[in-house]
């Protein structure tokens, strides 16, 4: 495995740690580990900047989908400072996955996320 592959996979692992952190303190710590201070997250439903706004967005997703966890689908693919990966939101009770998409991330020199561009492939009505 190349150093760049490790870099992409480590960044994506931290990303999922943040999205799956439940408690506010753990969430804040995970977001700080995954994103640069002025990092951004943008998808069709949101556009936020900075650790506080990103943590708020993630907390909102947990409120909207209690009992669900984000998990990767397939391999992480990357080049230069950019990587892409697919994911789904899965019920821990029955394995249903009502939401799925893929994200493109740009990393800073320290390997933390500078930006996320998210794309939603599957979203339930009314979400």
PDB file of C-alpha atoms in Angstrom:
ATOM      1  CA  UNK A   1       0.000   0.000   0.000  1.00  0.00           C
ATOM      2  CA  UNK A   2       1.426   3.371  -0.954  1.00  0.00           C
ATOM      3  CA  UNK A   3       1.850   6.283   1.419  1.00  0.00           C
ATOM      4  CA  UNK A   4      -0.817   8.196  -0.502  1.00  0.00           C
ATOM      5  CA  UNK A   5      -3.270   5.284  -0.215  1.00  0.00           C
ATOM      6  CA  UNK A   6      -2.655   5.202   3.545  1.00  0.00           C
ATOM      7  CA  UNK A   7      -3.203   8.961   3.666  1.00  0.00           C
ATOM      8  CA  UNK A   8      -6.567   8.726   1.894  1.00  0.00           C
ATOM      9  CA  UNK A   9      -7.745   5.725   3.908  1.00  0.00           C
ATOM     10  CA  UNK A  10      -6.703   7.319   7.201  1.00  0.00           C
ATOM     11  CA  UNK A  11      -8.547  10.534   6.334  1.00  0.00           C
ATOM     12  CA  UNK A  12     -11.678   8.606   5.387  1.00  0.00           C
ATOM     13  CA  UNK A  13     -11.471   6.503   8.565  1.00  0.00           C
ATOM     14  CA  UNK A  14     -11.372   9.713  10.646  1.00  0.00           C
ATOM     15  CA  UNK A  15     -14.298  11.041   8.584  1.00  0.00           C
ATOM     16  CA  UNK A  16     -16.430   8.007   9.497  1.00  0.00           C
ATOM     17  CA  UNK A  17     -15.333   8.237  13.137  1.00  0.00           C
ATOM     18  CA  UNK A  18     -16.731  11.768  13.174  1.00  0.00           C
ATOM     19  CA  UNK A  19     -19.994  10.816  11.453  1.00  0.00           C
ATOM     20  CA  UNK A  20     -20.505   7.925  13.889  1.00  0.00           C
ATOM     21  CA  UNK A  21     -19.538   9.754  17.089  1.00  0.00           C
ATOM     22  CA  UNK A  22     -22.552   9.949  19.380  1.00  0.00           C
ATOM     23  CA  UNK A  23     -21.697  12.056  22.402  1.00  0.00           C
ATOM     24  CA  UNK A  24     -21.093  15.801  21.906  1.00  0.00           C
ATOM     25  CA  UNK A  25     -17.561  15.694  23.361  1.00  0.00           C
ATOM     26  CA  UNK A  26     -16.563  12.668  21.255  1.00  0.00           C
ATOM     27  CA  UNK A  27     -18.112  14.310  18.186  1.00  0.00           C
ATOM     28  CA  UNK A  28     -16.196  17.567  18.712  1.00  0.00           C
ATOM     29  CA  UNK A  29     -12.935  15.648  19.175  1.00  0.00           C
ATOM     30  CA  UNK A  30     -13.549  13.482  16.087  1.00  0.00           C
ATOM     31  CA  UNK A  31     -14.446  16.480  13.906  1.00  0.00           C
ATOM     32  CA  UNK A  32     -11.272  18.282  15.026  1.00  0.00           C
ATOM     33  CA  UNK A  33      -9.204  15.197  14.164  1.00  0.00           C
ATOM     34  CA  UNK A  34     -10.806  14.789  10.731  1.00  0.00           C
ATOM     35  CA  UNK A  35     -11.212  18.370   9.438  1.00  0.00           C
ATOM     36  CA  UNK A  36      -8.875  21.335   9.242  1.00  0.00           C
ATOM     37  CA  UNK A  37      -9.970  24.344  11.325  1.00  0.00           C
ATOM     38  CA  UNK A  38     -11.636  26.074   8.370  1.00  0.00           C
ATOM     39  CA  UNK A  39     -12.765  22.837   6.719  1.00  0.00           C
ATOM     40  CA  UNK A  40     -16.023  22.737   4.810  1.00  0.00           C
ATOM     41  CA  UNK A  41     -18.809  20.263   4.113  1.00  0.00           C
ATOM     42  CA  UNK A  42     -21.190  20.771   1.192  1.00  0.00           C
ATOM     43  CA  UNK A  43     -23.926  18.493  -0.140  1.00  0.00           C
ATOM     44  CA  UNK A  44     -27.332  19.146  -1.764  1.00  0.00           C
ATOM     45  CA  UNK A  45     -28.897  19.745   1.666  1.00  0.00           C
ATOM     46  CA  UNK A  46     -26.162  21.635   3.540  1.00  0.00           C
ATOM     47  CA  UNK A  47     -23.169  23.938   3.291  1.00  0.00           C
ATOM     48  CA  UNK A  48     -21.199  24.467   6.510  1.00  0.00           C
ATOM     49  CA  UNK A  49     -17.743  25.704   7.499  1.00  0.00           C
ATOM     50  CA  UNK A  50     -15.636  25.059  10.584  1.00  0.00           C
ATOM     51  CA  UNK A  51     -15.655  22.480  13.333  1.00  0.00           C
ATOM     52  CA  UNK A  52     -18.695  23.835  15.192  1.00  0.00           C
ATOM     53  CA  UNK A  53     -20.935  23.916  12.119  1.00  0.00           C
ATOM     54  CA  UNK A  54     -19.748  20.508  10.901  1.00  0.00           C
ATOM     55  CA  UNK A  55     -20.385  18.976  14.342  1.00  0.00           C
ATOM     56  CA  UNK A  56     -23.839  20.579  14.355  1.00  0.00           C
ATOM     57  CA  UNK A  57     -24.626  19.095  10.952  1.00  0.00           C
ATOM     58  CA  UNK A  58     -23.556  15.629  12.095  1.00  0.00           C
ATOM     59  CA  UNK A  59     -25.561  15.930  15.327  1.00  0.00           C
ATOM     60  CA  UNK A  60     -28.592  16.896  13.236  1.00  0.00           C
ATOM     61  CA  UNK A  61     -28.178  13.769  11.094  1.00  0.00           C
ATOM     62  CA  UNK A  62     -28.131  11.666  14.285  1.00  0.00           C
ATOM     63  CA  UNK A  63     -31.343  13.350  15.445  1.00  0.00           C
ATOM     64  CA  UNK A  64     -33.017  12.741  12.077  1.00  0.00           C
ATOM     65  CA  UNK A  65     -31.817   9.119  11.883  1.00  0.00           C
ATOM     66  CA  UNK A  66     -31.511   7.731  15.449  1.00  0.00           C
ATOM     67  CA  UNK A  67     -30.109   4.223  15.594  1.00  0.00           C
ATOM     68  CA  UNK A  68     -28.258   4.536  12.285  1.00  0.00           C
ATOM     69  CA  UNK A  69     -24.545   4.476  11.474  1.00  0.00           C
ATOM     70  CA  UNK A  70     -22.538   5.548   8.446  1.00  0.00           C
ATOM     71  CA  UNK A  71     -20.411   2.882   6.778  1.00  0.00           C
ATOM     72  CA  UNK A  72     -18.139   2.920   3.739  1.00  0.00           C
ATOM     73  CA  UNK A  73     -19.038   1.094   0.535  1.00  0.00           C
ATOM     74  CA  UNK A  74     -16.096  -0.180  -1.469  1.00  0.00           C
ATOM     75  CA  UNK A  75     -12.594   1.147  -1.667  1.00  0.00           C
ATOM     76  CA  UNK A  76     -11.259   4.665  -1.289  1.00  0.00           C
ATOM     77  CA  UNK A  77      -9.864   6.054  -4.544  1.00  0.00           C
ATOM     78  CA  UNK A  78      -7.549   9.049  -4.644  1.00  0.00           C
ATOM     79  CA  UNK A  79      -4.858  11.057  -6.316  1.00  0.00           C
ATOM     80  CA  UNK A  80      -2.888  14.145  -5.342  1.00  0.00           C
ATOM     81  CA  UNK A  81      -4.786  15.736  -2.413  1.00  0.00           C
ATOM     82  CA  UNK A  82      -8.209  14.397  -3.450  1.00  0.00           C
ATOM     83  CA  UNK A  83     -10.056  11.187  -2.646  1.00  0.00           C
ATOM     84  CA  UNK A  84     -13.523   9.790  -3.272  1.00  0.00           C
ATOM     85  CA  UNK A  85     -15.528   7.071  -1.590  1.00  0.00           C
ATOM     86  CA  UNK A  86     -19.075   5.743  -1.372  1.00  0.00           C
ATOM     87  CA  UNK A  87     -21.068   5.325   1.837  1.00  0.00           C
ATOM     88  CA  UNK A  88     -24.466   4.390   3.198  1.00  0.00           C
ATOM     89  CA  UNK A  89     -26.477   5.136   6.314  1.00  0.00           C
ATOM     90  CA  UNK A  90     -27.475   1.821   7.899  1.00  0.00           C
ATOM     91  CA  UNK A  91     -29.973   0.937  10.622  1.00  0.00           C
ATOM     92  CA  UNK A  92     -28.234  -0.848  13.484  1.00  0.00           C
ATOM     93  CA  UNK A  93     -31.543  -2.624  14.204  1.00  0.00           C
ATOM     94  CA  UNK A  94     -32.407  -4.194  10.853  1.00  0.00           C
ATOM     95  CA  UNK A  95     -29.640  -3.313   8.375  1.00  0.00           C
ATOM     96  CA  UNK A  96     -31.873  -1.127   6.193  1.00  0.00           C
ATOM     97  CA  UNK A  97     -29.906   1.551   4.340  1.00  0.00           C
ATOM     98  CA  UNK A  98     -32.291   4.345   3.311  1.00  0.00           C
ATOM     99  CA  UNK A  99     -29.557   6.863   2.470  1.00  0.00           C
ATOM    100  CA  UNK A 100     -26.475   6.378   0.288  1.00  0.00           C
ATOM    101  CA  UNK A 101     -24.076   8.547  -1.624  1.00  0.00           C
ATOM    102  CA  UNK A 102     -20.475   9.339  -2.332  1.00  0.00           C
ATOM    103  CA  UNK A 103     -18.149  12.070  -1.202  1.00  0.00           C
ATOM    104  CA  UNK A 104     -15.106  13.758  -2.679  1.00  0.00           C
ATOM    105  CA  UNK A 105     -12.643  15.135  -0.138  1.00  0.00           C
ATOM    106  CA  UNK A 106      -9.665  17.425  -0.468  1.00  0.00           C
ATOM    107  CA  UNK A 107      -6.906  17.087   2.127  1.00  0.00           C
ATOM    108  CA  UNK A 108      -4.555  19.656   3.589  1.00  0.00           C
ATOM    109  CA  UNK A 109      -0.820  19.089   4.031  1.00  0.00           C
ATOM    110  CA  UNK A 110      -1.454  17.391   7.405  1.00  0.00           C
ATOM    111  CA  UNK A 111      -3.924  14.916   5.900  1.00  0.00           C
ATOM    112  CA  UNK A 112      -6.980  16.541   7.439  1.00  0.00           C
ATOM    113  CA  UNK A 113     -10.034  17.329   5.364  1.00  0.00           C
ATOM    114  CA  UNK A 114     -10.079  20.765   3.800  1.00  0.00           C
ATOM    115  CA  UNK A 115     -13.362  20.231   1.944  1.00  0.00           C
ATOM    116  CA  UNK A 116     -16.066  17.645   1.381  1.00  0.00           C
ATOM    117  CA  UNK A 117     -18.351  17.661  -1.635  1.00  0.00           C
ATOM    118  CA  UNK A 118     -21.140  15.179  -0.967  1.00  0.00           C
ATOM    119  CA  UNK A 119     -23.514  13.621  -3.469  1.00  0.00           C
ATOM    120  CA  UNK A 120     -26.707  11.834  -2.453  1.00  0.00           C
ATOM    121  CA  UNK A 121     -27.671   8.803  -4.532  1.00  0.00           C
ATOM    122  CA  UNK A 122     -30.519   7.535  -2.344  1.00  0.00           C
ATOM    123  CA  UNK A 123     -32.595   9.667   0.034  1.00  0.00           C
ATOM    124  CA  UNK A 124     -36.001   8.802   1.568  1.00  0.00           C
ATOM    125  CA  UNK A 125     -38.934  11.054   0.723  1.00  0.00           C
ATOM    126  CA  UNK A 126     -39.245  13.927   3.190  1.00  0.00           C
ATOM    127  CA  UNK A 127     -35.627  13.763   4.370  1.00  0.00           C
TER     128      UNK A 127
END
